[in-house]
Coordinates of C-alpha atoms in Angstrom, one line a residue:
Chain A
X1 CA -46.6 -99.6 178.8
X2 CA -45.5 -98.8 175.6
X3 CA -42.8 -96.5 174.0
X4 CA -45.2 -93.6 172.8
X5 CA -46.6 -93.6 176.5
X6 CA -43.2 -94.1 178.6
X7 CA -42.0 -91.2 176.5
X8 CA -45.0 -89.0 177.2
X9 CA -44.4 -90.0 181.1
X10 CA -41.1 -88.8 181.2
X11 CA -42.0 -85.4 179.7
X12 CA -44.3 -84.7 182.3
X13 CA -41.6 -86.1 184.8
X14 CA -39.5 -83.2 183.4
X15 CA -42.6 -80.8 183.7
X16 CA -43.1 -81.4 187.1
X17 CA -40.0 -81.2 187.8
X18 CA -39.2 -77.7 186.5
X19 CA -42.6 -76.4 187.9
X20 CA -40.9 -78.3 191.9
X21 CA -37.6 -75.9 191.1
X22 CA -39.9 -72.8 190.7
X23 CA -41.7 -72.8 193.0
X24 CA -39.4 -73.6 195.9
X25 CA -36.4 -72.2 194.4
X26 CA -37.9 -69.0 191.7
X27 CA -35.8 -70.2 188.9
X28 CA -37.7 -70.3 185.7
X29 CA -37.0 -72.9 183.6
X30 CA -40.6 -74.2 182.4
X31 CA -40.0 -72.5 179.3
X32 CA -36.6 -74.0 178.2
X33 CA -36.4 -75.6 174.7
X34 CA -37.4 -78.9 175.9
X35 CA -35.0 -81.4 174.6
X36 CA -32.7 -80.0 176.0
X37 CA -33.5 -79.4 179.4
X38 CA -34.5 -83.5 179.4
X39 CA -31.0 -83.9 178.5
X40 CA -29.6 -82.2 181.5
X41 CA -32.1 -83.6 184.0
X42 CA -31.0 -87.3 182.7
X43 CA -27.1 -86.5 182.8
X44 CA -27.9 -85.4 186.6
X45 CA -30.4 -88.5 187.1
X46 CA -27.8 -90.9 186.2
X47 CA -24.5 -89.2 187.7
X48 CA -26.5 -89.3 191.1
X49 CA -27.6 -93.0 190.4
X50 CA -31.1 -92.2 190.7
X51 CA -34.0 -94.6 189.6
X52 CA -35.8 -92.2 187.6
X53 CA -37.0 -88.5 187.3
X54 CA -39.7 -88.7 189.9
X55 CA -37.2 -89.4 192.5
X56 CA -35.1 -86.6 192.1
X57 CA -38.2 -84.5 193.0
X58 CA -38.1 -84.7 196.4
X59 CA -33.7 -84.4 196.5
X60 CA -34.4 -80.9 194.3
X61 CA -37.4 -79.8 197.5
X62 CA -35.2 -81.1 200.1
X63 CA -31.9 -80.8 199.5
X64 CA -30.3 -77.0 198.3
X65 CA -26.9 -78.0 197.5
X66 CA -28.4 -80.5 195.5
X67 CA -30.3 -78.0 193.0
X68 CA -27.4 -75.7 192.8
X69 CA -25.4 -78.8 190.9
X70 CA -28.8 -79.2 188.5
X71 CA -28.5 -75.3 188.0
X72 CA -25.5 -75.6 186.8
X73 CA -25.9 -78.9 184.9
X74 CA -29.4 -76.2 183.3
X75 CA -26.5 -73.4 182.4
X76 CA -24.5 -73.8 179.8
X77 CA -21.2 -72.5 179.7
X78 CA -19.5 -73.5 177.0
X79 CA -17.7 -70.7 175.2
X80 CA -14.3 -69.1 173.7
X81 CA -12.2 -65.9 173.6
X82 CA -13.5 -64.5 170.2
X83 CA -15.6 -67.3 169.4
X84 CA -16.4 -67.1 165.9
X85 CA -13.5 -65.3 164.9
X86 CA -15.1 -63.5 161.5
X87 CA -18.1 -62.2 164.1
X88 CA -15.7 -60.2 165.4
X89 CA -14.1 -59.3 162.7
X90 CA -17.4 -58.0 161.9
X91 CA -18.1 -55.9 164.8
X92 CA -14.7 -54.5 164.8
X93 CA -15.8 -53.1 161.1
X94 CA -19.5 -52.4 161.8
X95 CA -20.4 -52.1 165.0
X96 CA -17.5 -50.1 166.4
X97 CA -17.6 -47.4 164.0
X98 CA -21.1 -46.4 165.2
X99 CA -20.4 -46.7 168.8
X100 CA -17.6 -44.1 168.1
X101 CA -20.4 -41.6 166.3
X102 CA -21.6 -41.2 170.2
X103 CA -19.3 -39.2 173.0
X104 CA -20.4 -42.4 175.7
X105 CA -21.6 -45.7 174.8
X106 CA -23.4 -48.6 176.6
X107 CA -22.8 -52.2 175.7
X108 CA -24.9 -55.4 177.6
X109 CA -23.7 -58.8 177.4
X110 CA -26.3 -60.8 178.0
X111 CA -25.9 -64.3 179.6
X112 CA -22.4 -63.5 179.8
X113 CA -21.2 -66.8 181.0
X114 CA -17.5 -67.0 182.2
X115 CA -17.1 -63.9 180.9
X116 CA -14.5 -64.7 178.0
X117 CA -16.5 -62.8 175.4
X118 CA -17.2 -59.7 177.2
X119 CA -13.5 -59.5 177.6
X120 CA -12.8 -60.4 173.7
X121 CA -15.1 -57.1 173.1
X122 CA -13.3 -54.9 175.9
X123 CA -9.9 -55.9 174.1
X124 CA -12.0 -54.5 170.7
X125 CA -12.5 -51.7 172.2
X126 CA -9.0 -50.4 173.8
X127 CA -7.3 -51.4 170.1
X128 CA -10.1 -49.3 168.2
X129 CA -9.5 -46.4 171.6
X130 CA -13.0 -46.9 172.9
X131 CA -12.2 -48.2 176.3
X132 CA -12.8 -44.7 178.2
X133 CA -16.0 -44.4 176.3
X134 CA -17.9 -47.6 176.6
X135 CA -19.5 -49.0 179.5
X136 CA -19.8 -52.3 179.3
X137 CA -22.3 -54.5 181.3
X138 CA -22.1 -58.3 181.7
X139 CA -25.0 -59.8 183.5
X140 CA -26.0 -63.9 184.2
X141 CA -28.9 -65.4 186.4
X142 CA -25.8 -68.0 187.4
X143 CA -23.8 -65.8 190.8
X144 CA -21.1 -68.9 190.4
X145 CA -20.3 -68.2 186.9
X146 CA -20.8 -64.6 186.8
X147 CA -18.2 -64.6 189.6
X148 CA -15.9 -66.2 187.6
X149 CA -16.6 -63.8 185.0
X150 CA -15.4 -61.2 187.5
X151 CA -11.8 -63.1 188.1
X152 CA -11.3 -63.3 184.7
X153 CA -8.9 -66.3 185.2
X154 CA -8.8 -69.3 182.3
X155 CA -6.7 -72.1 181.6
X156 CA -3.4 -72.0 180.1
X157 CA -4.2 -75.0 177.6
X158 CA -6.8 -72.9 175.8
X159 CA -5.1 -70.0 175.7
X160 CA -3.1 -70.9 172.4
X161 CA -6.7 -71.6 170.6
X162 CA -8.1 -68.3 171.8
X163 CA -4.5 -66.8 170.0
X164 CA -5.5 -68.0 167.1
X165 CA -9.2 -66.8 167.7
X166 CA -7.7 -63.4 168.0
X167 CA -5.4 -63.2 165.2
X168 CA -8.2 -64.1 162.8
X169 CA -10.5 -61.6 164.4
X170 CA -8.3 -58.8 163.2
X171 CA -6.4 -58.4 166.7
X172 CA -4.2 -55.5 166.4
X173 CA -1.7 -56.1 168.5
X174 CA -0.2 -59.4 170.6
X175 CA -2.9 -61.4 172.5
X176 CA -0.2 -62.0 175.2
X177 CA -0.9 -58.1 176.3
X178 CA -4.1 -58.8 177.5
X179 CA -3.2 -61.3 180.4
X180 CA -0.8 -61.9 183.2
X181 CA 0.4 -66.3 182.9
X182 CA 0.1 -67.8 186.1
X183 CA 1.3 -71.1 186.2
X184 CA -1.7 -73.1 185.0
X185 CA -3.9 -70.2 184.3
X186 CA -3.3 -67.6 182.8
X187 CA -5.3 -64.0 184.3
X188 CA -7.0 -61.1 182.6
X189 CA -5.0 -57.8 182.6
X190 CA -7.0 -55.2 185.3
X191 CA -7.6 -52.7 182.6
X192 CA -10.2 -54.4 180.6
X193 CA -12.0 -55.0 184.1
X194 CA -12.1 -51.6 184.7
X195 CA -14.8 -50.8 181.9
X196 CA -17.2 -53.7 183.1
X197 CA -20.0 -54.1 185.3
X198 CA -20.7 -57.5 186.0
X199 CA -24.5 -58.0 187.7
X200 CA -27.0 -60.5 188.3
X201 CA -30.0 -60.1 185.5
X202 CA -31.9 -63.7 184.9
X203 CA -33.3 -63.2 180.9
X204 CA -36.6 -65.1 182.2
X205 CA -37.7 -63.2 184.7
X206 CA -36.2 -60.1 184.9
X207 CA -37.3 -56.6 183.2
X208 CA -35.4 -54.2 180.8
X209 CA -31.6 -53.6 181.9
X210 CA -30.8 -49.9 180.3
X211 CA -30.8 -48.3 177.3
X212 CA -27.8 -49.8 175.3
X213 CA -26.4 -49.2 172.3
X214 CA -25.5 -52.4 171.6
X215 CA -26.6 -56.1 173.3
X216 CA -24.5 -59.1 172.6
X217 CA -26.8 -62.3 173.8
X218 CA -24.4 -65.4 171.8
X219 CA -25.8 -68.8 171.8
X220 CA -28.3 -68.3 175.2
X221 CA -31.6 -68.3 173.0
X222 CA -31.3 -71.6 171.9
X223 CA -32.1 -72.9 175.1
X224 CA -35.4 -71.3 175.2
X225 CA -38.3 -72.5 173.4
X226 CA -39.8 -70.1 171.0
X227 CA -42.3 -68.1 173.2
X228 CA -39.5 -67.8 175.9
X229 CA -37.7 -66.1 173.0
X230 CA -40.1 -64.0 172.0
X231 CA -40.3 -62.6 175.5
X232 CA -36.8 -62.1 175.7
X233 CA -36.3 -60.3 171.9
X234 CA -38.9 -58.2 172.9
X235 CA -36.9 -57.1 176.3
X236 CA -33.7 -56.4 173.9
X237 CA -35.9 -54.5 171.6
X238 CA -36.7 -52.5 174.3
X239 CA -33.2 -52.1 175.8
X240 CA -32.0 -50.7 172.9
X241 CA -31.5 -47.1 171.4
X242 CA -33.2 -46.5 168.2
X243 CA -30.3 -47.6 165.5
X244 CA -28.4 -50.3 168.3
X245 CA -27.2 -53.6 167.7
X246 CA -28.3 -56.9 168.2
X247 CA -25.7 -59.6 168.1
X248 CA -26.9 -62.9 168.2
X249 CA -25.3 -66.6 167.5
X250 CA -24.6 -67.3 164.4
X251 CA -27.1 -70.3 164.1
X252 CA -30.0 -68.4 165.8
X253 CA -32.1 -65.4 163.8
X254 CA -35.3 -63.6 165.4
X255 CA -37.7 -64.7 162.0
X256 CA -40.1 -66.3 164.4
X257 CA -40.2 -63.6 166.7
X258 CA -42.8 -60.7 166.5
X259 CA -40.1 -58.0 166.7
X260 CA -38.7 -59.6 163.3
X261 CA -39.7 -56.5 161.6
X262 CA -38.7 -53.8 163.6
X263 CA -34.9 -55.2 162.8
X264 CA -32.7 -54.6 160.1
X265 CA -30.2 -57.2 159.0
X266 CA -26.8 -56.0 159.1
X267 CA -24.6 -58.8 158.9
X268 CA -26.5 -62.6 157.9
X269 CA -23.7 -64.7 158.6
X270 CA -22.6 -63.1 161.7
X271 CA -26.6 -62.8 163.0
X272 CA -26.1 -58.7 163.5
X273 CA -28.9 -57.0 163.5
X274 CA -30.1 -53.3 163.9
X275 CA -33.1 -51.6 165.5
X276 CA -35.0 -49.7 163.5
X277 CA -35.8 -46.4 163.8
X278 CA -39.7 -46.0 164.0
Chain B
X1 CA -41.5 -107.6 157.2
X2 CA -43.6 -105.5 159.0
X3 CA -40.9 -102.6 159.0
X4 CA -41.1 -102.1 155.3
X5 CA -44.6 -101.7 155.5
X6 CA -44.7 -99.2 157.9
X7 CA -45.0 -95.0 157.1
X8 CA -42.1 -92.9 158.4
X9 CA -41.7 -89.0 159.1
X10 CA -38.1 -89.0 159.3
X11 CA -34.4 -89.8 158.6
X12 CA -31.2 -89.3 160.8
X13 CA -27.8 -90.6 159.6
X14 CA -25.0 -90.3 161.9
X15 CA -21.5 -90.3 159.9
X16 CA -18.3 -89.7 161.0
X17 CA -15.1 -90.5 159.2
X18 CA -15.1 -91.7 155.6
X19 CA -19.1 -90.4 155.9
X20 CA -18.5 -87.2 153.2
X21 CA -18.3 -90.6 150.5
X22 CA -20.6 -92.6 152.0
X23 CA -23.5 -89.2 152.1
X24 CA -22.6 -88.4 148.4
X25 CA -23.0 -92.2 147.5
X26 CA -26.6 -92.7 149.2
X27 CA -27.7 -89.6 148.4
X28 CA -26.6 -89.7 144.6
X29 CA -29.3 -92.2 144.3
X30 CA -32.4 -90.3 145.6
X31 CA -35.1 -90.6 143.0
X32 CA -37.0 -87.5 142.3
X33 CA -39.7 -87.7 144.8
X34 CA -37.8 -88.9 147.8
X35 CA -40.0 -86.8 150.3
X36 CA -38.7 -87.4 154.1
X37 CA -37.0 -84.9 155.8
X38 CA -33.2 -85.9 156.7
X39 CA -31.0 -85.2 159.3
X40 CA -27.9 -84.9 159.6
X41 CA -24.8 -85.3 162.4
X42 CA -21.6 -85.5 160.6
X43 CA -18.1 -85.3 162.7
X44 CA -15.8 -82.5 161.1
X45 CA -13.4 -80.5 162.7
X46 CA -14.5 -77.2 164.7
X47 CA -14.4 -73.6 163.5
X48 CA -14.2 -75.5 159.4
X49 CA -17.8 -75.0 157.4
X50 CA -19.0 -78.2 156.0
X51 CA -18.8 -79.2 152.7
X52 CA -21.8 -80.9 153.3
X53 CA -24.2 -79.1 152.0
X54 CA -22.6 -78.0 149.0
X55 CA -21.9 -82.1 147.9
X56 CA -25.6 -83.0 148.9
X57 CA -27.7 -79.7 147.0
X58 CA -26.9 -81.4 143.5
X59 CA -29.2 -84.4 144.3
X60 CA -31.6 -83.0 146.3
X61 CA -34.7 -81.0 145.2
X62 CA -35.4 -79.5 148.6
X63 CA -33.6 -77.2 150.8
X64 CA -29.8 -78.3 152.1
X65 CA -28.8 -76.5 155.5
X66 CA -26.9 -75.8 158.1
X67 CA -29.6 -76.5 160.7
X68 CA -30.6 -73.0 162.8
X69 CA -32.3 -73.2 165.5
X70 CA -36.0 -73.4 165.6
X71 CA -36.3 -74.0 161.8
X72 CA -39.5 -76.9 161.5
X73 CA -38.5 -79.9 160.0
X74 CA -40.2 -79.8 156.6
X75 CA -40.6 -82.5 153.6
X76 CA -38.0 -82.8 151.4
X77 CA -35.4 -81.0 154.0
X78 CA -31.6 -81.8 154.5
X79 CA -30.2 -80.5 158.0
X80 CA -27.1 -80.9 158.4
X81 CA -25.7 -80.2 162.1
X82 CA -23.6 -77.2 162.0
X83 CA -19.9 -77.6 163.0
X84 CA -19.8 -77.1 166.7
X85 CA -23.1 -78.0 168.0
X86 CA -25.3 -80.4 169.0
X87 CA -28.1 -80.7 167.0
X88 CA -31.2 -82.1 168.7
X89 CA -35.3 -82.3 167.6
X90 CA -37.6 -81.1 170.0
X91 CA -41.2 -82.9 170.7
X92 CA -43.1 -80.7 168.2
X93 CA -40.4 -81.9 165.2
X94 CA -38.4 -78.4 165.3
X95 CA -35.0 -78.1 165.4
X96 CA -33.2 -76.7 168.8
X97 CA -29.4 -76.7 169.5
X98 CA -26.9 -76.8 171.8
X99 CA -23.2 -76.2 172.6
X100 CA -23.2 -78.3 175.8
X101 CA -20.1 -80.2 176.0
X102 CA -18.7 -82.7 173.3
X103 CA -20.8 -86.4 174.1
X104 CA -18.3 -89.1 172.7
X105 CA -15.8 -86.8 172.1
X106 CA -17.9 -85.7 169.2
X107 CA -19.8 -82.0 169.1
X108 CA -22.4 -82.8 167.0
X109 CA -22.7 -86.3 168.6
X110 CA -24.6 -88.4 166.9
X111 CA -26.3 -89.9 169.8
X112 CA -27.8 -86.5 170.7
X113 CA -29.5 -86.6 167.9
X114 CA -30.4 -90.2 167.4
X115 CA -31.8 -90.0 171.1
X116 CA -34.1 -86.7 170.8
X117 CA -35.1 -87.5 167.1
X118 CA -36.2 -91.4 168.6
X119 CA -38.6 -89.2 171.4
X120 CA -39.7 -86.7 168.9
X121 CA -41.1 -89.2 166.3
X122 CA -41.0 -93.2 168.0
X123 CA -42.0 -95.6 165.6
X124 CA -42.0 -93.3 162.7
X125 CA -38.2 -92.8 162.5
X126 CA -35.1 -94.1 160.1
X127 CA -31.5 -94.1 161.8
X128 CA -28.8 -94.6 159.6
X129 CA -25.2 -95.2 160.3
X130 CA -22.4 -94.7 158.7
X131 CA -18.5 -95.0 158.5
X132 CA -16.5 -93.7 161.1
X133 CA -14.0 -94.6 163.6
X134 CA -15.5 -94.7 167.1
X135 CA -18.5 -95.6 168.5
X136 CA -20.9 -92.3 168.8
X137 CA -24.4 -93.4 167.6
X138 CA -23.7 -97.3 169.2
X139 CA -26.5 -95.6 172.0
X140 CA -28.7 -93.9 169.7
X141 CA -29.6 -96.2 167.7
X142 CA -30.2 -98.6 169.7
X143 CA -32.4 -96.0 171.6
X144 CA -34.1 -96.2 168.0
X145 CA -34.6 -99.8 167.8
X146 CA -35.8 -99.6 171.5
X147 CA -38.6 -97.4 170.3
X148 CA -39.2 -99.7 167.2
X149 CA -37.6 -97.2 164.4
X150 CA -35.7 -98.5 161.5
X151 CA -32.3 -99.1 162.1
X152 CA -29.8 -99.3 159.5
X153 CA -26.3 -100.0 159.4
X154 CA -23.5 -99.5 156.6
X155 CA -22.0 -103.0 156.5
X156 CA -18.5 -102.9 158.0
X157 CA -16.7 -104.4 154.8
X158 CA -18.0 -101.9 152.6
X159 CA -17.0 -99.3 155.2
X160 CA -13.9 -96.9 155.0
X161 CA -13.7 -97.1 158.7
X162 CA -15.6 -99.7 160.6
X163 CA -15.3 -98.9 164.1
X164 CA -18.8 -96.8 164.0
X165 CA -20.6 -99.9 161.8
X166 CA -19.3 -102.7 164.2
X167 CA -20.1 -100.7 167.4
X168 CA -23.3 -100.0 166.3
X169 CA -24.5 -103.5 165.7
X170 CA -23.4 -104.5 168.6
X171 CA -25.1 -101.9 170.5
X172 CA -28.6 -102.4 169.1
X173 CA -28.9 -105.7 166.8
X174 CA -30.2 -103.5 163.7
X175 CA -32.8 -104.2 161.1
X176 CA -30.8 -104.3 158.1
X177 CA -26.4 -104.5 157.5
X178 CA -26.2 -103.2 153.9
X179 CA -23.8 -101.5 151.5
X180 CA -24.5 -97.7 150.9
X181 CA -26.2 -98.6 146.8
X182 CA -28.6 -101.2 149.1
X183 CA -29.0 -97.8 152.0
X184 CA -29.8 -96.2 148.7
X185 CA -32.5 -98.3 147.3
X186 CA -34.3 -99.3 150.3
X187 CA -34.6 -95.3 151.1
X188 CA -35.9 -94.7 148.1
X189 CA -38.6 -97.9 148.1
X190 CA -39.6 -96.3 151.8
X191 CA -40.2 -93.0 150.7
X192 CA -42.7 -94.4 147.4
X193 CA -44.2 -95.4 149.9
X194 CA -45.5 -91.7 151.2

């Protein structure tokens, strides 16, 4: 066998694979960027010792605490307390003021993750005295990690990076306010709970979530492939009021997607963008 | 040799510390009608934009970029993996990334890239390596070799840091050990080649 053909064999080891997890288990994952998703498969493959792709097949039918490792090998959840420190900075100048032109406002974060950046908006809001006014929902097709969204609890040894995070963002006040130091960990304050609803919502297969005035959805699109991303751009299109916000990572853009023209750009850097009124 | 003779579709150089001198040297050779798309996975601190593009745009005739995701890798293209993620190539030659834990210690890791590029195009790929001290990119290019790419090594007395060099050709035996003007001009006699 050669290298073109081993190649192409694995891919459809992959393919098969996703298509065994939907089926038995109705996660969606066929239309993941691919590369990716191969990538994840293999770190699994070889942490269980496992001959090949094939073989894990039958542990993913068989064996339910098995998947629930792969879906959280397939979730990423790698983020920050105001992760991108000048995207912030940015919404705190140009998204805020237009969720304060409204008596009640809805924000969505989408694919939420641990949660750290639905909190980094929720201290936004109580410096810039939006808190009572803002429901915020934080949604992720992963129940572990949006639990631990819920708790709110991170590690001490980050906690002086997400200070400086903070600072640079245009905090307002001392980060320190916003949590409670328990010996390792340190615990998010109740008060920016309060505002949140935290729910299950998977981006692949579930329909429109509300009508929000503003959708954060940072770094989750670039696991999907381009037509999985279309779909999902068209749900946030649809979830939003006429004149919301789209805030996306700042290495992704919706130029291949076919609601690229029923956006404005509002910031390029910080990949804001705004829907059109039509 | 064979290697030479053969048509490519694509560059990756893996660089890490030391690299910004060794980019600007290989690339301040590029003759006009150097054609293959390059990418890039450069170790640089987090949260810190790249002076990567800047150094490279005044040899290059095509676009120099932060890679985004989904952008189609085109002719004449530089990506350059932005600071903080992974930068991998999907099967139909488009750019997806990823902020999945560091690999080596390293987010970009240049074995990411090496390994996804070497599945997207085989045969028909170039993988560089550079200076820098550890060994990210020892795998990948020997995944590229595996596949029967070009490998190519910066030769670890003309290295600033030789760690990355020596791991590498240990890792995978590669095709040529050369200093970054010999990088330059066999680049440059592959791409005439178009």
């Amino acid at each position: 066998m050669n290298e073109v053909e081993q190649v192409e064999n694995e891919r459809l080891e992959v393919q098969l694979l996703l298509e065994a997890i939907y089926l038995r288990y109705g996660y969606d994952f066929r239309k993941y960027a691919s590369a990716h998703t191969k990538r994840r498969l293999e770190h699994r493959r070889a942490l269980e010792g496992l001959p090949n792709l094939a073989a894990m097949q039958h542990l993913l039918i068989y064996d339910e605490t098995f998947f629930n490792r792969v879906l959280l090998d397939l979730s990423i959840n790698v983020t920050e307390m105001f992760r991108d420190p000048w995207f912030y900075k940015s919404v705190r100048e140009l998204v805020v003021p237009y969720l304060k032109t409204y008596p009640f406002a809805k924000v969505w974060h989408a694919g939420c993750s641990a949660g750290q950046e639905v909190y980094s908006m929720g201290i936004v809001l109580q410096e810039e005295g939006m808190k009572e006014r803002v429901q915020m929902y934080a949604t992720d097709f992963n129940e572990l990690i949006l639990a631990k969204a819920k708790d709110g609890i991170y590690p001490m040894n980050l906690v002086r990076e997400y200070t400086a995070n903070y600072q640079q963002a245009g905090g307002k006040s001392s980060f320190s306010d916003y949590y409670t130091a328990d010996y390792d960990n340190v615990v998010m304050k109740r008060f920016l709970k309060e505002q949140v609803l935290f729910s299950s919502h998977n981006l692949v297969t579930d329909g429109v979530f509300g009508e929000m005035n503003t959708i954060f959805c940072r770094n989750v699109l670039i696991y999907f492939n381009r037509d999985l991303q279309n779909r999902v751009l068209n749900l946030f299109y649809e979830s939003l009021c006429p004149g919301g916000f789209l805030c996306l990572g700042s290495k992704e853009n919706i130029k291949f997607s076919d609601v690229a023209h029923k956006f404005e750009v509002v910031a390029e850097r910080e990949k804001i963008y705004r829907k059109k009124r039509m | 040799m064979d290697k030479i003779i053969q048509k490519y579709e694509a560059i990756v150089i893996g660089a890490s510390a030391g690299g910004l001198i060794a980019l600007h040297r290989i690339f301040s050779q590029r003759c006009l009608d150097f054609n293959l798309p390059v990418l890039i996975a450069q170790h640089i601190c987090p949260n810190r934009e790249s002076l990567l593009p800047e150094l490279l745009r005044q040899h290059c005739t095509g676009t120099v970029k932060d890679a985004e995701d989904k952008d189609v890798i085109t002719s004449g293209n530089v990506y350059i993996a932005p600071s903080n993620y992974h930068l991998l190539v999907e099967p139909d030659k488009s750019i997806a990334l990823s902020v999945e834990g560091r690999v080596n210690f390293s987010r970009p890791s240049i074995d990411v890239l090496f390994e996804t590029a070497s599945e997207a195009y085989c045969d028909a790929l170039v993988g560089i390596i550079l200076s820098g001290a550890n060994s990210d990119g020892a795998y990948g290019v020997s995944q590229i070799k595996k596949r029967a790419g070009l490998t190519i090594v910066q030769s670890p007395d003309s290295a600033e840091f030789d760690t990355m060099p020596k791991a590498a050709i240990e890792a995978s035996n590669p095709d040529f050990i050369l200093s970054l003007d010999e990088i330059g001009i066999l680049l440059n006699t592959l791409c005439n080649r178009g």
